[in-house]
Every structure is written in structure tokens, then in C-alpha cells.
Amino acid sequence: MPRARSRYAPDRGLTGRMVTTMFLIGLLYVVFVGVLLAALRGSWPIILIITGGMFVAQFWFSDRIAAYGMGAREVTPEQAPELHGTIDRICALADMPKPRVAIAESDVPNAFATGRSEKTALVCATTGLLRRLEPEELEGVLAHEMSHVTHRDVAVMTIASFLGVLAGIITRIALWGGFARSRPGNDPAGILLLLIPLISAVVYAISFLLTRLLSRYRELSADRAAALLTGRPSALASALTKVSGQMARIPTEDLRKAEPYNAFYFLPAFSAKESLGRMFSTHPTLEQRLDQLSRISTDLSR
């Protein structure tokens, strides 16, 4: 029999945005592959094999690759009793299976979750985060990360980012070498080849914006779910404020290494200050997150 839903508060807004994003990304994917097939008619088996293979690799292995890239090392309860104890409490509160637990040796105070499902989930905290946060603050952060697992938005983000990655690769290849050098410009097939870089760039831009919009909302959703589950929005707000303040003290070189994984992290390595930068950010602003937690705290106190 299927397991009952966890006690994390459901978020219809998040579900609706995930479904919409997946539909639009899927539509883009069909158009994108269709253009490739039309332009490279004799190579359609290769195109299908490559695109299908990349999709499978992205879905099945991207979480492991991301965890490896961020230095996650799985730990036992004997190696990290306090971290395991905190996650055990959250699992009991949420009535959800326990994920794998990991620690990343990094002074950058952060946490992240990866995994296609609750069965393959991994929750990781950095040594910098564990050293800086009080127990109730750490519980809030980890409850935030585990809400990503139970809401399955980690898997959706992994799938949603695939087409953008593929389109970006093709765009770069086209800029380096060009698709149409081997065909005359007045050949219809040659014209289609010339359109591939343009279509790839458009697809990349659209998928980039879609994933950024979803990413910002899912962070607010995770904050809200964690605050309601633990009943302590002030602890999560304190963790956000503390981690954000500590980021300014981390060497820029270390932040640059963490920046490629911003979409996974509790807080981005660099926060956008300008309005244009915020539009492309993976996370909402600190002010937005604290304001939401303040409203939740007021509602709970009633």
C-alpha cells in the first residue's frame, strides 16, 4: 500500500507551478528535437540516442554529480550524532522516511538536498553551517531542505533544467564552429542548420527563466513548510539572518566555487542586489523570506 502523505503542509501553488513548468519545458523539448530532426534528417537516430541518453543521465545521475561536486560525504549516526538526531526529529514530525545524511567540508555556511524521490534523497549540511547555528536554527534549515524532498521539487528542477543545459551546449558548439559551414546558404537544409543556434538560444533563455521562476517560489514554499512543521518560524528567520551575514565574511574564492550550485543551496553564495539581477536569481531576497516568516509567526501566535 502507498505510504500516507507527510505532515508537511501541502502547497497547491508549488504543485501548479511545477506542473506548468514541466508542461512548458516538455513543449519546448518537443519543438527543439523536432527542429534538430528536420535539419539533420539523415542523423535522426543519433539525435534521438544523444538527447535520450542525456535526459536519462540528467535524471538518474545529476543528483549524485551535484552531491559529489559540493563535496557531500555520507555520515553515520556515530560520526554525526547531533545532525542525525535533528533529522530524526524532523522525520518524526513530518512522518516521512529518513533520507541519507551527509556533511560537506566547507566553511561556507549552507545546506542542500538532492534526490529523485524520498527513497534516494540526501540531505547535507556544511561544516561551516554546523559550527555557526544553534540547534533550533539548524532544525529550521534542515526542515526547509527536507520539504524540498517531500514536495519533490528537487526532482522537478533536475528535469526542468535538462533542456536548458542541452540547448546551451548546442548554442556554444554553434558559436565555436557553426552548423552550416558544410551546406550552401541557399539550401533549405542549410537554412535550417543556420536556425539551430538561434532556436537553441531562444530555448535556453525560456527554460532559464522558467526554472528561475520556479526556483524562487519553491524556496519560499520550503520556508513556509518548515516554519509550519516546526512551529518556530523565528528560528528559521534567525538562521537566514545569521547565514546571510556570515556569507560576507567568506573569501570570494570559496563563494565562487559554490556559486554553480546556488539552485540547490539554502542560501545563494552571492545575493543579487539590483532589480535586474533579482529577476535571474535562484532565490528570493532575504527581505522577502523574512517578511513571510514574520507573517507566519504572527498567524501562529493567534
Coordinates of C-alpha atoms in Angstrom, one line a residue:
M1 CA 0.0 0.0 0.0
P2 CA 1.2 3.5 -0.7
R3 CA 2.6 5.5 2.2
A4 CA 0.4 8.3 3.6
R5 CA 1.4 11.9 2.8
S6 CA 3.8 13.5 5.1
R7 CA 2.7 16.2 7.6
Y8 CA 4.4 18.9 5.6
A9 CA 1.8 21.5 4.6
P10 CA 0.8 20.9 1.0
D11 CA 1.4 23.8 -1.4
R12 CA -1.0 23.9 -4.3
G13 CA 0.8 26.9 -5.7
L14 CA 4.1 25.0 -5.8
T15 CA 2.3 22.0 -7.4
G16 CA 0.7 24.1 -10.0
R17 CA 3.9 25.9 -10.9
M18 CA 5.8 22.6 -11.1
V19 CA 3.1 21.1 -13.5
T20 CA 3.1 24.3 -15.6
T21 CA 6.9 24.4 -15.8
M22 CA 7.1 20.7 -16.8
F23 CA 4.4 21.2 -19.5
L24 CA 6.2 24.2 -21.0
I25 CA 9.6 22.6 -20.7
G26 CA 8.2 19.5 -22.4
L27 CA 6.7 21.6 -25.2
L28 CA 10.0 23.3 -25.7
Y29 CA 11.7 19.9 -25.8
V30 CA 9.4 18.6 -28.5
V31 CA 9.9 21.7 -30.6
F32 CA 13.7 21.6 -30.1
V33 CA 14.1 18.0 -31.0
G34 CA 11.7 18.5 -34.0
V35 CA 13.9 21.3 -35.4
L36 CA 17.0 19.1 -35.0
L37 CA 15.3 16.2 -36.8
A38 CA 14.2 18.5 -39.6
A39 CA 17.6 20.0 -40.0
L40 CA 19.6 16.8 -39.7
R41 CA 17.3 14.3 -41.3
G42 CA 19.9 11.7 -42.0
S43 CA 21.1 11.7 -38.4
W44 CA 17.8 11.3 -36.6
P45 CA 18.8 8.0 -34.8
I46 CA 21.9 9.7 -33.4
I47 CA 19.9 12.7 -32.3
L48 CA 17.4 10.6 -30.5
I49 CA 20.1 8.5 -28.9
I50 CA 22.0 11.5 -27.7
T51 CA 19.1 13.5 -26.4
G52 CA 17.5 10.5 -24.8
G53 CA 20.8 9.4 -23.3
M54 CA 21.4 12.9 -21.9
F55 CA 17.9 13.0 -20.4
V56 CA 18.4 9.7 -18.7
A57 CA 21.8 10.7 -17.4
Q58 CA 20.4 14.0 -16.2
F59 CA 17.5 12.4 -14.3
W60 CA 19.4 9.4 -12.8
F61 CA 22.8 10.8 -12.1
S62 CA 22.6 14.6 -11.7
D63 CA 21.8 14.4 -8.0
R64 CA 24.9 12.2 -7.4
I65 CA 27.0 14.5 -9.6
A66 CA 25.8 17.6 -7.7
A67 CA 26.4 16.0 -4.3
Y68 CA 29.9 15.0 -5.4
G69 CA 30.6 18.4 -6.8
M70 CA 29.5 20.0 -3.5
G71 CA 31.7 17.7 -1.5
A72 CA 29.0 15.8 0.3
R73 CA 30.2 12.8 2.4
E74 CA 27.6 10.5 3.8
V75 CA 28.0 10.1 7.6
T76 CA 26.6 7.6 10.1
P77 CA 24.8 8.4 13.4
E78 CA 28.1 7.5 15.2
Q79 CA 30.0 10.1 13.1
A80 CA 27.5 12.9 13.4
P81 CA 25.0 12.2 16.3
E82 CA 23.7 15.7 16.6
L83 CA 23.0 16.1 12.8
H84 CA 21.3 12.7 12.7
G85 CA 19.3 13.4 15.8
T86 CA 18.0 16.6 14.3
I87 CA 16.9 14.9 11.1
D88 CA 15.3 12.1 13.1
R89 CA 13.2 14.6 15.0
I90 CA 12.1 16.2 11.7
C91 CA 11.2 12.8 10.2
A92 CA 9.1 12.1 13.2
L93 CA 7.4 15.4 13.0
A94 CA 6.8 15.1 9.3
D95 CA 6.0 11.3 9.3
M96 CA 8.4 10.7 6.4
P97 CA 11.2 8.3 5.7
K98 CA 14.7 9.3 6.8
P99 CA 17.0 10.5 4.0
R100 CA 20.7 9.8 3.7
V101 CA 22.7 12.2 5.8
A102 CA 25.9 13.9 4.7
I103 CA 28.4 16.6 5.6
A104 CA 30.4 18.8 3.3
E105 CA 33.8 20.0 4.5
S106 CA 33.3 23.7 3.6
D107 CA 33.4 26.9 5.7
V108 CA 30.6 28.3 3.5
P109 CA 27.5 28.0 5.8
N110 CA 24.9 26.2 3.8
A111 CA 22.8 23.1 3.3
F112 CA 21.2 21.3 0.4
A113 CA 19.1 18.4 -0.6
T114 CA 19.3 16.2 -3.7
G115 CA 17.5 13.1 -4.9
R116 CA 14.8 12.0 -7.3
S117 CA 12.5 10.7 -4.5
E118 CA 12.3 10.2 -0.8
K119 CA 14.0 6.8 -1.3
T120 CA 17.1 8.3 -2.9
A121 CA 17.1 11.6 -1.0
L122 CA 20.2 13.0 0.6
V123 CA 20.3 16.0 3.0
C124 CA 23.7 17.6 3.5
A125 CA 25.0 20.4 5.8
T126 CA 28.3 22.0 5.6
T127 CA 30.8 22.1 8.5
G128 CA 30.5 25.9 8.4
L129 CA 26.8 25.7 9.0
L130 CA 27.0 23.2 11.8
R131 CA 29.6 25.3 13.6
R132 CA 27.6 28.5 13.4
L133 CA 24.0 27.6 14.1
E134 CA 22.2 26.9 17.3
P135 CA 20.2 23.6 17.5
E136 CA 16.8 25.1 16.8
E137 CA 18.2 27.2 13.9
L138 CA 19.7 24.1 12.4
E139 CA 16.4 22.3 12.7
G140 CA 14.7 25.0 10.8
V141 CA 17.3 24.9 8.0
L142 CA 17.1 21.1 7.7
A143 CA 13.3 21.1 7.8
H144 CA 13.5 23.6 4.9
E145 CA 15.7 21.2 2.9
M146 CA 13.6 18.1 3.7
S147 CA 10.5 19.9 2.5
H148 CA 12.1 20.0 -1.0
V149 CA 12.3 16.2 -0.8
T150 CA 8.7 15.6 0.3
H151 CA 7.4 18.1 -2.2
R152 CA 9.6 16.6 -4.9
D153 CA 10.6 19.9 -6.4
V154 CA 14.3 18.8 -6.3
A155 CA 13.4 16.2 -9.0
V156 CA 11.3 18.6 -11.0
M157 CA 14.2 21.2 -11.0
T158 CA 16.5 18.5 -12.2
I159 CA 14.3 17.5 -15.1
A160 CA 13.3 21.2 -15.9
S161 CA 17.0 22.2 -16.2
F162 CA 17.8 19.4 -18.7
L163 CA 16.6 21.2 -21.9
G164 CA 18.4 24.4 -20.9
V165 CA 21.6 22.5 -20.5
L166 CA 21.2 20.8 -23.8
A167 CA 20.3 24.0 -25.7
G168 CA 23.2 25.8 -24.0
I169 CA 25.6 23.2 -25.2
I170 CA 24.3 23.3 -28.8
T171 CA 24.5 27.1 -28.8
R172 CA 28.1 27.1 -27.6
I173 CA 29.0 24.5 -30.2
A174 CA 27.4 26.6 -32.9
L175 CA 29.3 29.7 -31.7
W176 CA 32.6 27.9 -31.8
G177 CA 32.3 26.1 -35.1
G178 CA 29.0 26.7 -36.8
F179 CA 26.5 24.1 -38.0
A180 CA 26.0 25.4 -41.5
R181 CA 29.6 25.5 -42.9
S182 CA 29.2 22.2 -44.7
R183 CA 26.0 23.3 -46.6
P184 CA 25.3 26.1 -49.1
G185 CA 23.3 29.0 -47.8
N186 CA 20.5 28.7 -50.4
D187 CA 19.9 25.0 -49.5
P188 CA 16.7 24.7 -47.3
A189 CA 18.5 22.2 -45.1
G190 CA 21.4 24.8 -44.8
I191 CA 18.9 27.4 -43.7
L192 CA 17.5 25.1 -41.1
L193 CA 21.0 24.5 -39.8
L194 CA 21.5 28.2 -39.5
L195 CA 18.3 28.4 -37.4
I196 CA 19.5 25.8 -34.9
P197 CA 21.8 28.2 -33.0
L198 CA 19.1 30.8 -32.9
I199 CA 16.4 28.4 -31.8
S200 CA 18.8 26.8 -29.2
A201 CA 19.5 30.3 -27.8
V202 CA 15.7 31.1 -27.5
V203 CA 15.0 27.7 -25.9
Y204 CA 17.9 28.2 -23.4
A205 CA 16.6 31.7 -22.5
I206 CA 13.0 30.5 -22.0
S207 CA 14.0 27.4 -19.9
F208 CA 16.4 29.5 -17.9
L209 CA 13.6 32.0 -17.0
L210 CA 11.1 29.2 -16.2
T211 CA 13.5 27.4 -13.9
R212 CA 14.4 30.6 -12.1
L213 CA 10.8 31.5 -11.5
L214 CA 10.1 28.0 -10.1
S215 CA 13.3 28.1 -8.0
R216 CA 12.4 31.4 -6.3
Y217 CA 8.9 30.2 -5.5
R218 CA 10.0 26.8 -4.2
E219 CA 12.4 28.5 -1.7
L220 CA 9.5 30.5 -0.3
S221 CA 7.4 27.4 -0.2
A222 CA 10.1 25.4 1.7
D223 CA 10.5 28.3 4.2
R224 CA 6.7 28.2 4.8
A225 CA 6.5 24.5 5.1
A226 CA 9.5 24.3 7.5
A227 CA 8.1 27.1 9.7
L228 CA 4.7 25.5 10.0
L229 CA 6.1 22.0 10.6
T230 CA 8.5 23.0 13.4
G231 CA 6.2 25.8 14.8
R232 CA 9.2 28.0 15.1
P233 CA 9.4 30.5 12.2
S234 CA 11.6 32.8 14.3
A235 CA 14.3 30.1 14.5
L236 CA 14.4 29.8 10.7
A237 CA 14.4 33.6 10.4
S238 CA 17.4 33.7 12.8
A239 CA 19.2 31.1 10.7
L240 CA 18.6 33.1 7.5
T241 CA 19.9 36.3 9.0
K242 CA 22.9 34.6 10.6
V243 CA 23.9 32.7 7.4
S244 CA 23.4 35.7 5.2
G245 CA 25.6 37.9 7.5
Q246 CA 28.3 35.2 7.6
M247 CA 28.4 34.9 3.8
A248 CA 30.1 38.4 3.7
R249 CA 33.0 37.0 5.7
I250 CA 33.7 34.1 3.4
P251 CA 36.6 34.5 1.0
T252 CA 35.3 35.3 -2.5
E253 CA 37.3 32.4 -4.0
D254 CA 35.3 29.9 -1.8
L255 CA 32.0 31.6 -2.8
R256 CA 32.9 31.4 -6.5
K257 CA 33.4 27.6 -6.1
A258 CA 29.9 27.3 -4.5
E259 CA 28.1 29.6 -7.0
P260 CA 27.4 27.0 -9.7
Y261 CA 25.3 25.1 -7.2
N262 CA 23.2 28.1 -6.0
A263 CA 19.9 26.5 -7.0
F264 CA 20.5 23.6 -4.6
Y265 CA 21.6 25.7 -1.6
F266 CA 19.6 27.0 1.3
L267 CA 21.1 30.5 0.6
P268 CA 22.9 31.5 -2.6
A269 CA 26.6 32.1 -2.4
F270 CA 26.0 35.6 -3.9
S271 CA 22.8 37.5 -3.5
A272 CA 21.6 39.8 -6.3
K273 CA 21.2 43.4 -5.3
E274 CA 19.9 45.0 -8.4
S275 CA 16.4 44.5 -9.7
L276 CA 17.5 43.0 -12.9
G277 CA 19.8 40.6 -11.1
R278 CA 16.9 39.6 -8.8
M279 CA 14.9 38.6 -11.9
F280 CA 17.5 36.0 -12.8
S281 CA 18.2 34.9 -9.2
T282 CA 17.6 31.4 -8.0
H283 CA 16.4 32.6 -4.6
P284 CA 14.0 35.3 -3.4
T285 CA 15.6 38.2 -1.5
L286 CA 16.4 37.9 2.2
E287 CA 13.8 40.6 2.9
Q288 CA 11.0 38.6 1.2
R289 CA 11.9 35.5 3.1
L290 CA 12.0 37.2 6.5
D291 CA 8.8 39.1 5.8
Q292 CA 7.0 35.8 5.0
L293 CA 8.3 34.2 8.2
S294 CA 7.2 37.2 10.2
R295 CA 3.6 36.9 8.9
I296 CA 3.6 33.2 9.7
S297 CA 4.9 33.9 13.2
T298 CA 2.0 36.4 13.7
D299 CA -0.6 33.9 12.4
L300 CA 0.7 31.2 14.7
S301 CA 0.7 33.4 17.7
R302 CA -3.0 34.0 17.2

